[in-house]
Amino acid sequence: MRSCERGGSDPTVVLDAGRPGTRGQLSLSAIEAAIGVTFVLAIATSFAVAPADPGVATADLDASATDVATVLANEGRAGFGDGTAAGRPLPAAIATAETFAAERDAIDARAEALVPDRLQYHVETPHGDVGITPPPDATVGRSAIATRNGRIVVAVWR
């Protein structure tokens, strides 16, 4: 094999790898592996760092609030016991301030039973509220429904 200094004119000359001033090649497999690892890490990081879509979360919370409001507003006496104190359906329980005061605990217990464990709730009626008021920075789903004795608003949040 012949060696050539920089600037030689013979294109078939191979540089001697042991001499100063010669360059080696990086393996193509090593380059492909590095690009692949970088790509996989970029994808994994985007899933780990990307925030959840707030539109989907709000839609899910709105659906939960609608379910709770619908059941509370339309559930008959069978859902609340025999119709006596601590057992009236919500429309009858919110007829007056006195009936609401007598039924507040039953309404709270029924709403708590309807809401999934991972969520909090707040039910507004014309004569008072039950549950915990949502914090100002929470993502909240709401649903309002009219009953014969007034409008109720159910809010649920995480």
mmCIF file of C-alpha atoms in Angstrom:
data_model
loop_
_atom_site.group_PDB
_atom_site.id
_atom_site.type_symbol
_atom_site.label_atom_id
_atom_site.label_comp_id
_atom_site.label_asym_id
_atom_site.label_seq_id
_atom_site.Cartn_x
_atom_site.Cartn_y
_atom_site.Cartn_z
ATOM 1 C CA MET A 1 0.000 0.000 0.000
ATOM 2 C CA ARG A 2 1.159 3.456 -0.780
ATOM 3 C CA SER A 3 0.643 6.456 1.421
ATOM 4 C CA CYS A 4 0.110 9.993 0.403
ATOM 5 C CA GLU A 5 0.482 13.356 2.097
ATOM 6 C CA ARG A 6 -2.280 15.878 2.004
ATOM 7 C CA GLY A 7 -2.681 17.356 -1.453
ATOM 8 C CA GLY A 8 -1.624 14.235 -3.333
ATOM 9 C CA SER A 9 -2.976 13.769 -6.832
ATOM 10 C CA ASP A 10 -3.464 9.984 -6.946
ATOM 11 C CA PRO A 11 -7.150 9.186 -6.105
ATOM 12 C CA THR A 12 -6.405 5.523 -5.435
ATOM 13 C CA VAL A 13 -4.013 6.279 -2.628
ATOM 14 C CA VAL A 14 -5.110 5.146 0.856
ATOM 15 C CA LEU A 15 -4.076 7.202 3.843
ATOM 16 C CA ASP A 16 -2.115 5.390 6.484
ATOM 17 C CA ALA A 17 -4.222 5.327 9.682
ATOM 18 C CA GLY A 18 -1.155 5.368 11.876
ATOM 19 C CA ARG A 19 0.265 8.611 10.559
ATOM 20 C CA PRO A 20 -0.509 12.034 12.038
ATOM 21 C CA GLY A 21 -2.988 14.117 10.050
ATOM 22 C CA THR A 22 -5.159 11.215 8.919
ATOM 23 C CA ARG A 23 -8.874 10.942 9.772
ATOM 24 C CA GLY A 24 -10.974 7.921 10.771
ATOM 25 C CA GLN A 25 -14.648 7.263 10.003
ATOM 26 C CA LEU A 26 -17.506 7.110 12.453
ATOM 27 C CA SER A 27 -19.486 3.925 12.054
ATOM 28 C CA LEU A 28 -22.844 4.373 10.308
ATOM 29 C CA SER A 29 -24.411 1.954 12.805
ATOM 30 C CA ALA A 30 -23.313 4.204 15.687
ATOM 31 C CA ILE A 31 -24.868 7.244 13.991
ATOM 32 C CA GLU A 32 -28.152 5.386 13.380
ATOM 33 C CA ALA A 33 -28.235 4.198 16.989
ATOM 34 C CA ALA A 34 -27.644 7.721 18.320
ATOM 35 C CA ILE A 35 -30.425 9.144 16.143
ATOM 36 C CA GLY A 36 -32.792 6.345 17.221
ATOM 37 C CA VAL A 37 -32.111 6.872 20.925
ATOM 38 C CA THR A 38 -32.609 10.634 20.549
ATOM 39 C CA PHE A 39 -35.923 10.081 18.744
ATOM 40 C CA VAL A 40 -37.234 7.658 21.363
ATOM 41 C CA LEU A 41 -36.244 9.987 24.220
ATOM 42 C CA ALA A 42 -37.916 12.933 22.489
ATOM 43 C CA ILE A 43 -41.183 11.014 22.108
ATOM 44 C CA ALA A 44 -41.091 9.731 25.700
ATOM 45 C CA THR A 45 -40.395 13.227 27.017
ATOM 46 C CA SER A 46 -43.283 14.725 25.058
ATOM 47 C CA PHE A 47 -45.699 12.237 26.643
ATOM 48 C CA ALA A 48 -44.293 12.778 30.135
ATOM 49 C CA VAL A 49 -44.248 16.584 29.971
ATOM 50 C CA ALA A 50 -47.344 17.347 27.865
ATOM 51 C CA PRO A 51 -50.281 18.566 29.971
ATOM 52 C CA ALA A 52 -53.662 16.896 29.725
ATOM 53 C CA ASP A 53 -56.147 18.433 27.313
ATOM 54 C CA PRO A 54 -58.344 20.667 29.488
ATOM 55 C CA GLY A 55 -61.234 20.430 27.020
ATOM 56 C CA VAL A 56 -61.533 16.684 27.523
ATOM 57 C CA ALA A 57 -61.298 16.970 31.306
ATOM 58 C CA THR A 58 -63.976 19.666 31.394
ATOM 59 C CA ALA A 59 -66.237 17.629 29.116
ATOM 60 C CA ASP A 60 -65.888 14.604 31.413
ATOM 61 C CA LEU A 61 -66.634 16.745 34.458
ATOM 62 C CA ASP A 62 -69.651 18.324 32.728
ATOM 63 C CA ALA A 63 -70.968 14.845 31.926
ATOM 64 C CA SER A 64 -70.573 13.755 35.558
ATOM 65 C CA ALA A 65 -72.329 16.904 36.782
ATOM 66 C CA THR A 66 -75.172 16.337 34.306
ATOM 67 C CA ASP A 67 -75.585 12.746 35.476
ATOM 68 C CA VAL A 68 -75.737 13.771 39.136
ATOM 69 C CA ALA A 69 -78.159 16.658 38.481
ATOM 70 C CA THR A 70 -80.457 14.484 36.362
ATOM 71 C CA VAL A 71 -80.640 11.717 38.944
ATOM 72 C CA LEU A 72 -81.183 14.151 41.830
ATOM 73 C CA ALA A 73 -83.912 16.048 39.986
ATOM 74 C CA ASN A 74 -85.779 13.041 38.612
ATOM 75 C CA GLU A 75 -85.324 10.330 41.194
ATOM 76 C CA GLY A 76 -88.613 9.358 42.769
ATOM 77 C CA ARG A 77 -89.383 8.366 46.324
ATOM 78 C CA ALA A 78 -87.836 4.924 45.868
ATOM 79 C CA GLY A 79 -84.381 6.471 45.663
ATOM 80 C CA PHE A 80 -84.769 8.403 48.916
ATOM 81 C CA GLY A 81 -86.668 6.000 51.127
ATOM 82 C CA ASP A 82 -90.322 6.267 52.014
ATOM 83 C CA GLY A 83 -90.829 10.010 51.370
ATOM 84 C CA THR A 84 -90.727 11.072 54.993
ATOM 85 C CA ALA A 85 -88.130 13.386 56.536
ATOM 86 C CA ALA A 86 -84.611 12.591 55.323
ATOM 87 C CA GLY A 87 -86.102 10.825 52.341
ATOM 88 C CA ARG A 88 -87.924 13.254 50.043
ATOM 89 C CA PRO A 89 -86.987 13.550 46.379
ATOM 90 C CA LEU A 90 -84.951 16.680 45.661
ATOM 91 C CA PRO A 91 -87.741 18.720 44.020
ATOM 92 C CA ALA A 92 -89.911 18.247 47.133
ATOM 93 C CA ALA A 93 -86.940 18.796 49.433
ATOM 94 C CA ILE A 94 -86.259 22.244 47.986
ATOM 95 C CA ALA A 95 -89.878 23.455 48.028
ATOM 96 C CA THR A 96 -89.304 25.698 51.062
ATOM 97 C CA ALA A 97 -86.430 26.727 53.284
ATOM 98 C CA GLU A 98 -87.840 24.511 56.042
ATOM 99 C CA THR A 99 -87.994 21.376 53.891
ATOM 100 C CA PHE A 100 -84.487 22.062 52.616
ATOM 101 C CA ALA A 101 -83.168 22.414 56.182
ATOM 102 C CA ALA A 102 -84.822 19.110 57.129
ATOM 103 C CA GLU A 103 -83.493 17.334 54.022
ATOM 104 C CA ARG A 104 -80.030 18.913 53.730
ATOM 105 C CA ASP A 105 -78.191 15.862 55.101
ATOM 106 C CA ALA A 106 -80.154 13.448 52.889
ATOM 107 C CA ILE A 107 -79.422 15.544 49.774
ATOM 108 C CA ASP A 108 -75.741 15.700 50.722
ATOM 109 C CA ALA A 109 -75.576 11.927 51.281
ATOM 110 C CA ARG A 110 -77.324 11.198 47.983
ATOM 111 C CA ALA A 111 -75.052 13.551 46.014
ATOM 112 C CA GLU A 112 -71.999 12.002 47.659
ATOM 113 C CA ALA A 113 -73.211 8.531 46.673
ATOM 114 C CA LEU A 114 -73.703 9.612 43.044
ATOM 115 C CA VAL A 115 -70.325 11.334 42.563
ATOM 116 C CA PRO A 116 -67.294 9.102 41.867
ATOM 117 C CA ASP A 117 -64.779 8.911 44.719
ATOM 118 C CA ARG A 118 -62.098 10.848 42.831
ATOM 119 C CA LEU A 119 -64.362 13.921 42.468
ATOM 120 C CA GLN A 120 -65.717 16.588 44.808
ATOM 121 C CA TYR A 121 -69.197 18.120 44.441
ATOM 122 C CA HIS A 122 -71.303 21.162 45.234
ATOM 123 C CA VAL A 123 -75.089 21.348 44.824
ATOM 124 C CA GLU A 124 -76.752 24.780 44.760
ATOM 125 C CA THR A 125 -80.488 25.029 45.401
ATOM 126 C CA PRO A 126 -82.804 28.029 45.842
ATOM 127 C CA HIS A 127 -82.728 27.566 49.628
ATOM 128 C CA GLY A 128 -79.111 26.582 50.290
ATOM 129 C CA ASP A 129 -76.113 24.557 49.209
ATOM 130 C CA VAL A 130 -74.576 21.196 50.059
ATOM 131 C CA GLY A 131 -71.068 19.942 49.443
ATOM 132 C CA ILE A 132 -67.820 21.884 49.157
ATOM 133 C CA THR A 133 -67.545 25.069 47.104
ATOM 134 C CA PRO A 134 -65.034 24.560 44.262
ATOM 135 C CA PRO A 135 -61.719 26.383 44.621
ATOM 136 C CA PRO A 136 -61.166 29.224 42.129
ATOM 137 C CA ASP A 137 -58.286 27.474 40.327
ATOM 138 C CA ALA A 138 -60.015 24.086 39.890
ATOM 139 C CA THR A 139 -61.299 22.702 36.592
ATOM 140 C CA VAL A 140 -65.024 22.443 37.235
ATOM 141 C CA GLY A 141 -67.843 20.728 35.382
ATOM 142 C CA ARG A 142 -71.293 22.219 35.887
ATOM 143 C CA SER A 143 -74.851 21.306 35.085
ATOM 144 C CA ALA A 144 -78.066 23.170 35.829
ATOM 145 C CA ILE A 145 -81.505 21.615 35.773
ATOM 146 C CA ALA A 146 -84.928 23.087 36.463
ATOM 147 C CA THR A 147 -87.288 21.326 38.847
ATOM 148 C CA ARG A 148 -90.856 22.217 39.768
ATOM 149 C CA ASN A 149 -89.593 23.989 42.916
ATOM 150 C CA GLY A 150 -86.531 25.742 41.545
ATOM 151 C CA ARG A 151 -83.285 25.409 39.687
ATOM 152 C CA ILE A 152 -80.425 23.287 40.975
ATOM 153 C CA VAL A 153 -76.817 23.601 39.862
ATOM 154 C CA VAL A 154 -74.372 20.740 40.370
ATOM 155 C CA ALA A 155 -70.633 21.363 40.172
ATOM 156 C CA VAL A 156 -68.011 18.597 40.224
ATOM 157 C CA TRP A 157 -64.229 18.906 40.173
ATOM 158 C CA ARG A 158 -61.042 16.966 40.832
#
